[in-house]
Amino acid sequence: MSILRNAGLGRRWVALALLVALCGLGLRAAQPPGAAAGSPHVVIISLDGFPGWALDDPALPVPTLRRLAREGAMARGMRPVNPTVTWPNHTSMVTGVTPARHGVLFNGTLVREPGLPPRVEPWRDKAEMVRARTLYDAAHEQGLTTAQVDWVAIWNAPTVTWEFRERPDPQGPIARELVEAGLVSETDVQAFATRNIVFRDHVWTTAAAHILRRHRPNLLLFHLLNLDSTHHRYGPRTHAALTTMAWLDTQVAAILDALDEGGIAERTTVFVVSDHGFKAVRRQIRPNVALERAGLVEVVDGKVTRTRAWVVPEGGTAIVYLTAPDPDGRVLARVRKEIAELEGVARLIEPSEYAALGLPDPADDPQMGVLLASAKDGYAFTAALGADAVIDAPEGSLGAHGYLASDPDLSALFVASGRGIARGVVLDAVDAVDVAPTAAQLLGLEMKGVDGRVLTAILADGKW
């Protein structure tokens, strides 16, 4: 009896062991490729429009950012690329090259038709927009998993494993997981684009935290927009802007909590960056009004029907295009005169100067125009038509970016902390193009032939 009892007990233990083993196999099968134990992770958090000077203000309540900087590394400012707008700079941060090479000059793709104003279309595939290899491409090539939440110039990127888009797909896997987990409602996702920017930032943070907890990607790109909207509406250094910066600090804290809850905090490097700073605006320049007066733009019943030239604003700069043949150069000469004489225009930049600014030659890239206009302090460009070529900035348009990257007010945020980052390092300045090669190094990857450099000064030797 004892032998049989012991044999039966042994069989039950064997069965239990097999069950545990099978469950373990099932769990391992459910793990995404590249999420093996001990693998490195990088999270890049972009706080759109967060100025480089912010951490110098001791009265700004951003305890999470200060702790990350204290326990890791920071720069007193990060130089953006020209033009200093969102999509070009986010693309430079993940390619390590300037717009002259990656080709993104606007918050979308410029579409040109003869005789009509060029227009910017945002929802174009990444493969059509971005002409350079990205950090997430490199990670995917090496079998690592990638994720993005509200990143830009990344539409339909095949090398992104999980995503919750700027305009989320209600039927997308992450959206479905969020709804099923009770983190958002079906209505929240369906009506997402109509919600206010504070709500959208909150949901994007919820999505990013969920992806980290459940899927633990090797690379997460995460972007928040509320501060950019606040700066545009109320201007920089206002009470509204400072309050938004403090609120964004809590969103960064939520991401750090998710890393802990996902069990990958010790293996993760966190970069907190921004794409540009901001300047206050008192007056708006409307160069297309001047072109209309010069007979280069025709308007019928308030609608532009024909153009020979057009100016596309980028805030503190504007790009000038010829939209009809100009064999003798007379149109360009007239355009140059009309715009140069406008109040608030600092100077006109010729194509011979573009390379020094990291911008493409219009002969090689039709996205670029024949002139670049730069605004003086307190002025910003707009495409609007109307009675006057220069007006007082209306309420709700009191801040702008897009000024030349050399302007210190456009300096952006840079903090790095966690795995592989030395403690207490403070650099004078870094460049937006340095983010990709540095993050790649921490993931065991390499970004060859880029314009940026690996920030070796912030790396902890032998700990990554």
Short mmCIF file of C-alpha atoms in Angstrom, two decimals:
data_model
loop_
_atom_site.label_atom_id
_atom_site.label_comp_id
_atom_site.label_asym_id
_atom_site.label_seq_id
_atom_site.Cartn_x
_atom_site.Cartn_y
_atom_site.Cartn_z
CA MET A 1 0.00 0.00 0.00
CA SER A 2 2.74 2.40 0.92
CA ILE A 3 4.55 1.73 -2.35
CA LEU A 4 1.36 2.35 -4.35
CA ARG A 5 0.55 5.44 -2.29
CA ASN A 6 4.05 6.77 -2.85
CA ALA A 7 3.83 5.90 -6.56
CA GLY A 8 0.49 7.73 -6.85
CA LEU A 9 1.93 10.74 -5.02
CA GLY A 10 4.92 10.66 -7.37
CA ARG A 11 2.63 10.65 -10.39
CA ARG A 12 0.70 13.61 -9.03
CA TRP A 13 3.94 15.54 -8.49
CA VAL A 14 5.07 14.68 -12.04
CA ALA A 15 1.72 15.84 -13.41
CA LEU A 16 1.94 19.06 -11.41
CA ALA A 17 5.48 19.64 -12.63
CA LEU A 18 4.40 19.06 -16.23
CA LEU A 19 1.49 21.47 -15.77
CA VAL A 20 3.81 24.15 -14.39
CA ALA A 21 6.23 23.56 -17.23
CA LEU A 22 3.48 23.81 -19.82
CA CYS A 23 2.16 26.99 -18.23
CA GLY A 24 5.66 28.37 -18.28
CA LEU A 25 5.97 27.52 -21.95
CA GLY A 26 2.68 29.22 -22.59
CA LEU A 27 3.81 32.31 -20.78
CA ARG A 28 7.05 32.37 -22.71
CA ALA A 29 5.21 31.91 -25.98
CA ALA A 30 3.08 34.93 -25.12
CA GLN A 31 6.15 37.09 -24.60
CA PRO A 32 6.90 39.32 -27.60
CA PRO A 33 10.12 38.67 -29.47
CA GLY A 34 13.02 40.72 -28.17
CA ALA A 35 11.59 41.10 -24.67
CA ALA A 36 13.92 38.50 -23.17
CA ALA A 37 14.92 38.80 -19.55
CA GLY A 38 17.85 41.15 -19.16
CA SER A 39 17.36 42.91 -22.50
CA PRO A 40 17.88 46.70 -22.53
CA HIS A 41 15.06 49.20 -22.78
CA VAL A 42 14.97 52.86 -23.81
CA VAL A 43 12.04 55.23 -23.32
CA ILE A 44 12.14 58.61 -25.08
CA ILE A 45 9.58 61.04 -23.67
CA SER A 46 9.08 64.23 -25.68
CA LEU A 47 7.31 67.12 -23.97
CA ASP A 48 6.47 69.30 -26.95
CA GLY A 49 7.54 72.92 -26.49
CA PHE A 50 9.23 72.39 -23.09
CA PRO A 51 11.93 75.10 -22.93
CA GLY A 52 15.55 74.41 -22.16
CA TRP A 53 15.64 77.05 -19.42
CA ALA A 54 12.91 75.41 -17.34
CA LEU A 55 15.12 73.50 -14.90
CA ASP A 56 17.04 76.70 -14.18
CA ASP A 57 13.92 78.15 -12.55
CA PRO A 58 13.99 76.99 -8.90
CA ALA A 59 10.35 77.99 -8.44
CA LEU A 60 9.09 75.65 -11.17
CA PRO A 61 7.58 72.59 -9.41
CA VAL A 62 8.85 69.70 -11.52
CA PRO A 63 10.19 67.26 -8.88
CA THR A 64 10.25 64.23 -11.19
CA LEU A 65 12.35 65.93 -13.83
CA ARG A 66 14.69 67.33 -11.19
CA ARG A 67 15.15 63.88 -9.65
CA LEU A 68 15.90 62.34 -13.06
CA ALA A 69 18.44 65.09 -13.76
CA ARG A 70 20.01 64.72 -10.31
CA GLU A 71 20.28 60.94 -10.61
CA GLY A 72 21.38 61.06 -14.23
CA ALA A 73 22.51 63.69 -16.73
CA MET A 74 21.14 66.87 -18.22
CA ALA A 75 22.10 69.62 -20.62
CA ARG A 76 21.52 73.29 -20.04
CA GLY A 77 19.88 73.23 -23.43
CA MET A 78 19.41 71.08 -26.52
CA ARG A 79 19.83 72.79 -29.89
CA PRO A 80 16.95 71.98 -32.21
CA VAL A 81 17.23 71.68 -35.98
CA ASN A 82 15.85 74.13 -38.53
CA PRO A 83 12.98 74.58 -38.95
CA THR A 84 12.29 74.57 -35.21
CA VAL A 85 8.91 72.90 -35.49
CA THR A 86 7.57 69.61 -34.21
CA TRP A 87 7.83 67.04 -36.97
CA PRO A 88 11.28 67.97 -38.32
CA ASN A 89 12.77 67.90 -34.82
CA HIS A 90 11.12 64.67 -33.74
CA THR A 91 12.38 63.10 -36.95
CA SER A 92 15.91 64.38 -36.30
CA MET A 93 15.78 62.94 -32.77
CA VAL A 94 15.11 59.45 -34.16
CA THR A 95 17.29 59.59 -37.28
CA GLY A 96 20.30 61.52 -36.02
CA VAL A 97 20.32 63.67 -39.18
CA THR A 98 19.09 67.14 -40.14
CA PRO A 99 16.10 67.85 -42.40
CA ALA A 100 18.52 68.29 -45.31
CA ARG A 101 18.87 64.49 -45.16
CA HIS A 102 15.64 63.14 -43.65
CA GLY A 103 13.40 65.44 -45.73
CA VAL A 104 10.78 66.44 -43.14
CA LEU A 105 10.36 70.22 -43.20
CA PHE A 106 6.78 70.64 -41.96
CA ASN A 107 4.25 68.97 -39.70
CA GLY A 108 3.44 66.82 -42.70
CA THR A 109 4.35 66.63 -46.37
CA LEU A 110 4.20 69.69 -48.62
CA VAL A 111 2.00 69.12 -51.67
CA ARG A 112 2.59 71.44 -54.61
CA GLU A 113 0.30 72.03 -57.60
CA PRO A 114 1.08 74.57 -60.34
CA GLY A 115 -0.65 77.88 -59.82
CA LEU A 116 -2.07 77.02 -56.40
CA PRO A 117 -0.85 77.56 -52.84
CA PRO A 118 1.24 74.65 -51.53
CA ARG A 119 -0.50 72.77 -48.71
CA VAL A 120 0.77 70.57 -45.88
CA GLU A 121 -0.75 67.11 -45.53
CA PRO A 122 0.11 65.31 -42.26
CA TRP A 123 -1.31 61.84 -42.79
CA ARG A 124 1.23 60.45 -45.23
CA ASP A 125 3.03 57.15 -44.71
CA LYS A 126 6.35 57.28 -42.92
CA ALA A 127 8.04 55.59 -45.89
CA GLU A 128 6.96 58.52 -48.08
CA MET A 129 8.01 61.22 -45.63
CA VAL A 130 11.20 60.09 -43.89
CA ARG A 131 14.21 59.52 -46.12
CA ALA A 132 16.61 58.29 -43.44
CA ARG A 133 16.95 55.17 -41.30
CA THR A 134 15.37 55.61 -37.88
CA LEU A 135 16.21 54.37 -34.42
CA TYR A 136 13.10 52.19 -34.43
CA ASP A 137 14.10 50.76 -37.82
CA ALA A 138 17.51 49.83 -36.39
CA ALA A 139 15.94 48.26 -33.28
CA HIS A 140 13.51 46.22 -35.35
CA GLU A 141 16.30 45.00 -37.64
CA GLN A 142 18.02 43.48 -34.59
CA GLY A 143 14.89 41.72 -33.32
CA LEU A 144 14.04 44.27 -30.64
CA THR A 145 10.46 45.38 -30.03
CA THR A 146 9.34 48.94 -30.63
CA ALA A 147 6.38 51.09 -29.66
CA GLN A 148 5.13 54.61 -30.26
CA VAL A 149 2.46 56.77 -28.67
CA ASP A 150 1.62 60.05 -30.43
CA TRP A 151 5.00 60.16 -32.19
CA VAL A 152 5.03 61.95 -35.54
CA ALA A 153 6.07 61.25 -39.13
CA ILE A 154 5.57 57.59 -38.24
CA TRP A 155 2.23 56.76 -39.90
CA ASN A 156 2.06 53.09 -41.01
CA ALA A 157 5.68 52.41 -40.08
CA PRO A 158 6.17 48.63 -40.48
CA THR A 159 8.99 48.54 -37.90
CA VAL A 160 6.74 49.63 -35.00
CA THR A 161 5.47 46.67 -32.97
CA TRP A 162 2.81 48.43 -30.87
CA GLU A 163 1.29 51.86 -31.29
CA PHE A 164 -1.37 54.27 -30.12
CA ARG A 165 -1.39 56.99 -32.75
CA GLU A 166 -1.93 60.72 -32.62
CA ARG A 167 -5.28 59.78 -34.14
CA PRO A 168 -5.73 56.32 -32.65
CA ASP A 169 -7.36 53.52 -34.61
CA PRO A 170 -10.40 52.42 -32.52
CA GLN A 171 -9.86 48.87 -33.74
CA GLY A 172 -6.12 48.86 -33.14
CA PRO A 173 -4.76 46.27 -30.69
CA ILE A 174 -3.67 48.78 -28.06
CA ALA A 175 -6.95 50.70 -28.24
CA ARG A 176 -8.85 47.44 -27.79
CA GLU A 177 -6.66 46.46 -24.82
CA LEU A 178 -7.25 49.83 -23.16
CA VAL A 179 -11.01 49.53 -23.56
CA GLU A 180 -11.08 45.92 -22.36
CA ALA A 181 -9.00 46.86 -19.31
CA GLY A 182 -11.41 49.68 -18.46
CA LEU A 183 -8.68 52.32 -18.84
CA VAL A 184 -10.63 54.26 -21.47
CA SER A 185 -14.13 53.98 -22.85
CA GLU A 186 -15.17 53.09 -26.37
CA THR A 187 -16.49 56.63 -26.75
CA ASP A 188 -13.15 58.09 -25.61
CA VAL A 189 -11.38 56.36 -28.49
CA GLN A 190 -14.07 56.94 -31.11
CA ALA A 191 -14.28 60.69 -30.38
CA PHE A 192 -10.61 61.12 -29.51
CA ALA A 193 -9.79 63.79 -32.12
CA THR A 194 -12.59 66.04 -30.83
CA ARG A 195 -11.44 65.97 -27.20
CA ASN A 196 -9.43 68.77 -25.62
CA ILE A 197 -5.65 68.49 -25.60
CA VAL A 198 -5.44 67.91 -21.82
CA PHE A 199 -7.69 64.88 -22.16
CA ARG A 200 -5.72 63.57 -25.13
CA ASP A 201 -2.40 63.96 -23.29
CA HIS A 202 -3.89 62.01 -20.37
CA VAL A 203 -5.04 59.17 -22.65
CA TRP A 204 -1.70 59.09 -24.47
CA THR A 205 0.02 58.75 -21.09
CA THR A 206 -2.41 55.99 -20.12
CA ALA A 207 -1.64 54.17 -23.37
CA ALA A 208 2.14 54.52 -22.96
CA ALA A 209 2.01 53.26 -19.37
CA HIS A 210 -0.15 50.31 -20.44
CA ILE A 211 2.27 49.35 -23.22
CA LEU A 212 5.17 49.42 -20.77
CA ARG A 213 3.38 47.32 -18.18
CA ARG A 214 1.97 44.70 -20.53
CA HIS A 215 4.35 44.56 -23.50
CA ARG A 216 7.66 45.91 -22.16
CA PRO A 217 9.04 47.14 -25.52
CA ASN A 218 12.76 47.60 -25.93
CA LEU A 219 12.10 51.07 -27.35
CA LEU A 220 9.17 53.38 -26.64
CA LEU A 221 8.73 56.78 -28.33
CA PHE A 222 6.19 58.90 -26.44
CA HIS A 223 5.07 62.47 -27.23
CA LEU A 224 2.79 64.90 -25.36
CA LEU A 225 1.30 68.06 -26.89
CA ASN A 226 -0.47 70.06 -24.18
CA LEU A 227 2.37 72.50 -23.44
CA ASP A 228 2.83 73.37 -27.11
CA SER A 229 -0.88 74.25 -27.34
CA THR A 230 -0.70 76.29 -24.13
CA HIS A 231 2.36 78.22 -25.28
CA HIS A 232 0.76 79.03 -28.63
CA ARG A 233 -2.41 80.26 -26.95
CA TYR A 234 -1.08 82.18 -23.96
CA GLY A 235 2.63 82.66 -24.67
CA PRO A 236 5.77 81.42 -22.85
CA ARG A 237 6.51 82.09 -19.16
CA THR A 238 2.83 82.69 -18.44
CA HIS A 239 0.95 81.23 -15.50
CA ALA A 240 -0.81 78.84 -17.87
CA ALA A 241 2.49 77.63 -19.32
CA LEU A 242 4.12 77.11 -15.91
CA THR A 243 1.08 75.21 -14.68
CA THR A 244 1.18 72.95 -17.73
CA MET A 245 4.87 72.21 -17.18
CA ALA A 246 4.13 71.17 -13.60
CA TRP A 247 1.31 68.92 -14.84
CA LEU A 248 3.57 67.30 -17.43
CA ASP A 249 5.95 66.39 -14.62
CA THR A 250 3.18 64.19 -13.20
CA GLN A 251 2.81 62.43 -16.55
CA VAL A 252 6.52 61.62 -16.57
CA ALA A 253 6.08 60.21 -13.05
CA ALA A 254 3.28 57.97 -14.35
CA ILE A 255 5.64 56.53 -16.97
CA LEU A 256 8.30 55.84 -14.31
CA ASP A 257 5.67 54.07 -12.20
CA ALA A 258 4.74 51.92 -15.19
CA LEU A 259 8.38 50.91 -15.65
CA ASP A 260 8.43 49.75 -12.03
CA GLU A 261 5.14 47.90 -12.42
CA GLY A 262 6.38 46.27 -15.62
CA GLY A 263 9.51 45.04 -13.83
CA ILE A 264 11.92 46.74 -16.25
CA ALA A 265 12.91 49.93 -14.43
CA GLU A 266 16.42 48.70 -13.64
CA ARG A 267 17.04 47.84 -17.30
CA THR A 268 15.64 51.07 -18.74
CA THR A 269 17.21 54.35 -19.83
CA VAL A 270 14.79 57.27 -19.86
CA PHE A 271 15.32 60.33 -22.02
CA VAL A 272 13.07 63.34 -21.42
CA VAL A 273 13.44 65.80 -24.27
CA SER A 274 11.58 68.46 -26.20
CA ASP A 275 11.59 69.64 -29.77
CA HIS A 276 11.93 73.40 -29.32
CA GLY A 277 11.38 76.33 -27.00
CA PHE A 278 9.03 79.28 -27.55
CA LYS A 279 8.95 83.04 -28.04
CA ALA A 280 6.26 85.58 -27.19
CA VAL A 281 4.40 87.13 -30.13
CA ARG A 282 2.99 90.66 -30.28
CA ARG A 283 2.53 91.11 -34.04
CA GLN A 284 1.71 88.81 -36.94
CA ILE A 285 3.19 89.13 -40.43
CA ARG A 286 0.93 88.10 -43.32
CA PRO A 287 3.26 88.05 -46.35
CA ASN A 288 0.65 86.63 -48.72
CA VAL A 289 -1.29 89.88 -48.30
CA ALA A 290 1.73 91.69 -49.73
CA LEU A 291 1.91 89.18 -52.59
CA GLU A 292 -1.78 89.71 -53.33
CA ARG A 293 -1.25 93.46 -53.50
CA ALA A 294 1.64 92.88 -55.89
CA GLY A 295 -0.61 90.90 -58.21
CA LEU A 296 1.09 87.58 -57.49
CA VAL A 297 -1.91 86.09 -55.69
CA GLU A 298 -5.49 86.25 -56.99
CA VAL A 299 -8.44 85.98 -54.60
CA VAL A 300 -12.08 85.67 -55.69
CA ASP A 301 -14.85 85.72 -53.07
CA GLY A 302 -12.32 85.11 -50.33
CA LYS A 303 -10.78 82.07 -52.06
CA VAL A 304 -7.32 81.91 -53.61
CA THR A 305 -7.82 81.00 -57.26
CA ARG A 306 -4.34 81.47 -58.72
CA THR A 307 -0.83 82.19 -57.48
CA ARG A 308 2.56 82.88 -58.94
CA ALA A 309 4.18 82.80 -55.50
CA TRP A 310 3.13 81.80 -52.01
CA VAL A 311 4.59 81.86 -48.51
CA VAL A 312 4.17 78.92 -46.12
CA PRO A 313 4.65 80.02 -42.48
CA GLU A 314 6.60 78.08 -39.87
CA GLY A 315 6.07 80.59 -37.05
CA GLY A 316 9.29 82.55 -36.66
CA THR A 317 10.35 81.71 -40.20
CA ALA A 318 8.48 81.27 -43.47
CA ILE A 319 9.37 79.47 -46.68
CA VAL A 320 8.77 81.22 -50.01
CA TYR A 321 7.71 79.24 -53.10
CA LEU A 322 7.29 80.11 -56.74
CA THR A 323 4.16 78.38 -58.01
CA ALA A 324 4.44 79.29 -61.70
CA PRO A 325 7.32 79.44 -64.18
CA ASP A 326 9.67 82.40 -63.74
CA PRO A 327 12.15 82.13 -66.62
CA ASP A 328 13.56 85.65 -66.33
CA GLY A 329 13.53 85.85 -62.51
CA ARG A 330 11.19 88.83 -62.39
CA VAL A 331 8.67 87.15 -60.08
CA LEU A 332 11.37 86.16 -57.61
CA ALA A 333 12.78 89.69 -57.63
CA ARG A 334 9.32 91.13 -56.93
CA VAL A 335 8.70 88.61 -54.16
CA ARG A 336 12.04 89.37 -52.57
CA LYS A 337 11.31 93.10 -52.54
CA GLU A 338 7.75 92.79 -51.21
CA ILE A 339 8.67 90.53 -48.31
CA ALA A 340 11.92 92.24 -47.36
CA GLU A 341 10.07 95.54 -46.90
CA LEU A 342 7.46 94.13 -44.52
CA GLU A 343 7.48 95.25 -40.90
CA GLY A 344 8.91 92.57 -38.65
CA VAL A 345 10.99 90.74 -41.26
CA ALA A 346 14.56 90.41 -39.99
CA ARG A 347 16.13 89.11 -43.19
CA LEU A 348 15.74 86.89 -46.23
CA ILE A 349 17.94 83.82 -46.39
CA GLU A 350 19.08 82.60 -49.80
CA PRO A 351 19.51 78.96 -50.88
CA SER A 352 23.30 79.37 -50.73
CA GLU A 353 22.91 79.59 -46.93
CA TYR A 354 20.60 76.59 -46.52
CA ALA A 355 23.30 73.95 -46.06
CA ALA A 356 24.73 75.77 -43.04
CA LEU A 357 21.23 75.70 -41.51
CA GLY A 358 20.75 71.96 -42.14
CA LEU A 359 18.15 72.63 -44.84
CA PRO A 360 17.98 71.04 -48.30
CA ASP A 361 18.73 72.74 -51.59
CA PRO A 362 15.45 73.41 -53.46
CA ALA A 363 17.12 72.07 -56.60
CA ASP A 364 17.33 68.68 -54.89
CA ASP A 365 14.17 68.73 -52.77
CA PRO A 366 10.90 70.35 -53.96
CA GLN A 367 9.76 70.51 -50.33
CA MET A 368 12.10 73.49 -49.92
CA GLY A 369 11.40 76.98 -51.24
CA VAL A 370 13.46 79.62 -53.03
CA LEU A 371 13.77 81.88 -49.97
CA LEU A 372 13.55 81.61 -46.20
CA ALA A 373 12.21 84.65 -44.33
CA SER A 374 13.17 85.19 -40.69
CA ALA A 375 11.09 87.25 -38.25
CA LYS A 376 12.26 89.73 -35.64
CA ASP A 377 11.60 89.22 -31.93
CA GLY A 378 7.93 89.66 -31.14
CA TYR A 379 6.79 88.82 -34.68
CA ALA A 380 5.56 85.59 -36.28
CA PHE A 381 4.40 84.67 -39.77
CA THR A 382 0.93 83.47 -40.73
CA ALA A 383 -0.54 82.42 -44.09
CA ALA A 384 -3.76 84.38 -43.58
CA LEU A 385 -5.04 86.94 -46.05
CA GLY A 386 -6.87 90.15 -45.12
CA ALA A 387 -6.72 93.90 -45.30
CA ASP A 388 -3.38 94.44 -43.56
CA ALA A 389 -0.04 92.72 -44.05
CA VAL A 390 0.96 93.14 -40.39
CA ILE A 391 -1.49 93.06 -37.48
CA ASP A 392 -1.49 92.80 -33.71
CA ALA A 393 -1.36 89.17 -32.63
CA PRO A 394 -4.92 88.09 -31.85
CA GLU A 395 -5.88 86.53 -28.54
CA GLY A 396 -5.01 82.84 -28.62
CA SER A 397 -1.90 83.33 -30.79
CA LEU A 398 0.57 84.83 -28.33
CA GLY A 399 3.41 82.32 -28.66
CA ALA A 400 5.35 80.80 -31.55
CA HIS A 401 8.36 78.67 -32.44
CA GLY A 402 9.95 78.10 -35.83
CA TYR A 403 12.58 80.81 -35.34
CA LEU A 404 16.16 80.03 -36.30
CA ALA A 405 17.66 77.31 -34.13
CA SER A 406 20.49 79.61 -33.09
CA ASP A 407 18.02 81.68 -31.04
CA PRO A 408 18.57 80.73 -27.35
CA ASP A 409 14.83 80.98 -26.66
CA LEU A 410 14.35 77.98 -28.94
CA SER A 411 16.65 75.79 -26.84
CA ALA A 412 14.97 72.51 -25.85
CA LEU A 413 14.98 70.18 -22.83
CA PHE A 414 17.41 67.27 -22.43
CA VAL A 415 17.50 64.90 -19.44
CA ALA A 416 18.76 61.29 -19.42
CA SER A 417 18.61 58.90 -16.48
CA GLY A 418 18.61 55.23 -15.59
CA ARG A 419 20.51 52.31 -17.01
CA GLY A 420 23.89 53.27 -18.45
CA ILE A 421 23.73 56.96 -17.53
CA ALA A 422 26.36 58.52 -15.27
CA ARG A 423 25.12 60.38 -12.22
CA GLY A 424 25.28 64.14 -11.84
CA VAL A 425 26.56 65.06 -15.31
CA VAL A 426 25.65 68.52 -16.58
CA LEU A 427 26.54 69.44 -20.17
CA ASP A 428 26.39 72.95 -21.59
CA ALA A 429 24.55 71.92 -24.74
CA VAL A 430 23.69 68.93 -26.88
CA ASP A 431 22.00 68.66 -30.27
CA ALA A 432 18.70 67.08 -31.24
CA VAL A 433 20.59 64.84 -33.68
CA ASP A 434 22.57 63.38 -30.74
CA VAL A 435 19.54 61.61 -29.26
CA ALA A 436 19.31 58.75 -31.79
CA PRO A 437 22.98 57.65 -31.78
CA THR A 438 23.13 57.84 -27.97
CA ALA A 439 19.93 55.84 -27.51
CA ALA A 440 21.15 53.34 -30.10
CA GLN A 441 24.37 52.80 -28.17
CA LEU A 442 22.39 52.01 -25.04
CA LEU A 443 20.34 49.45 -26.98
CA GLY A 444 23.45 47.80 -28.38
CA LEU A 445 22.81 49.27 -31.83
CA GLU A 446 24.69 51.63 -34.10
CA MET A 447 23.51 54.56 -36.18
CA LYS A 448 26.16 54.92 -38.88
CA GLY A 449 26.81 58.00 -40.96
CA VAL A 450 24.60 60.31 -38.92
CA ASP A 451 25.06 64.01 -38.18
CA GLY A 452 24.80 63.50 -34.43
CA ARG A 453 27.24 61.92 -31.98
CA VAL A 454 27.07 59.48 -29.12
CA LEU A 455 27.08 61.53 -25.92
CA THR A 456 29.85 59.52 -24.27
CA ALA A 457 30.18 62.11 -21.50
CA ILE A 458 26.84 61.03 -20.01
CA LEU A 459 27.47 57.27 -20.20
CA ALA A 460 28.44 55.26 -17.14
CA ASP A 461 31.43 53.15 -18.17
CA GLY A 462 30.84 49.41 -18.05
CA LYS A 463 27.23 49.71 -16.84
CA TRP A 464 25.33 49.42 -20.08
#
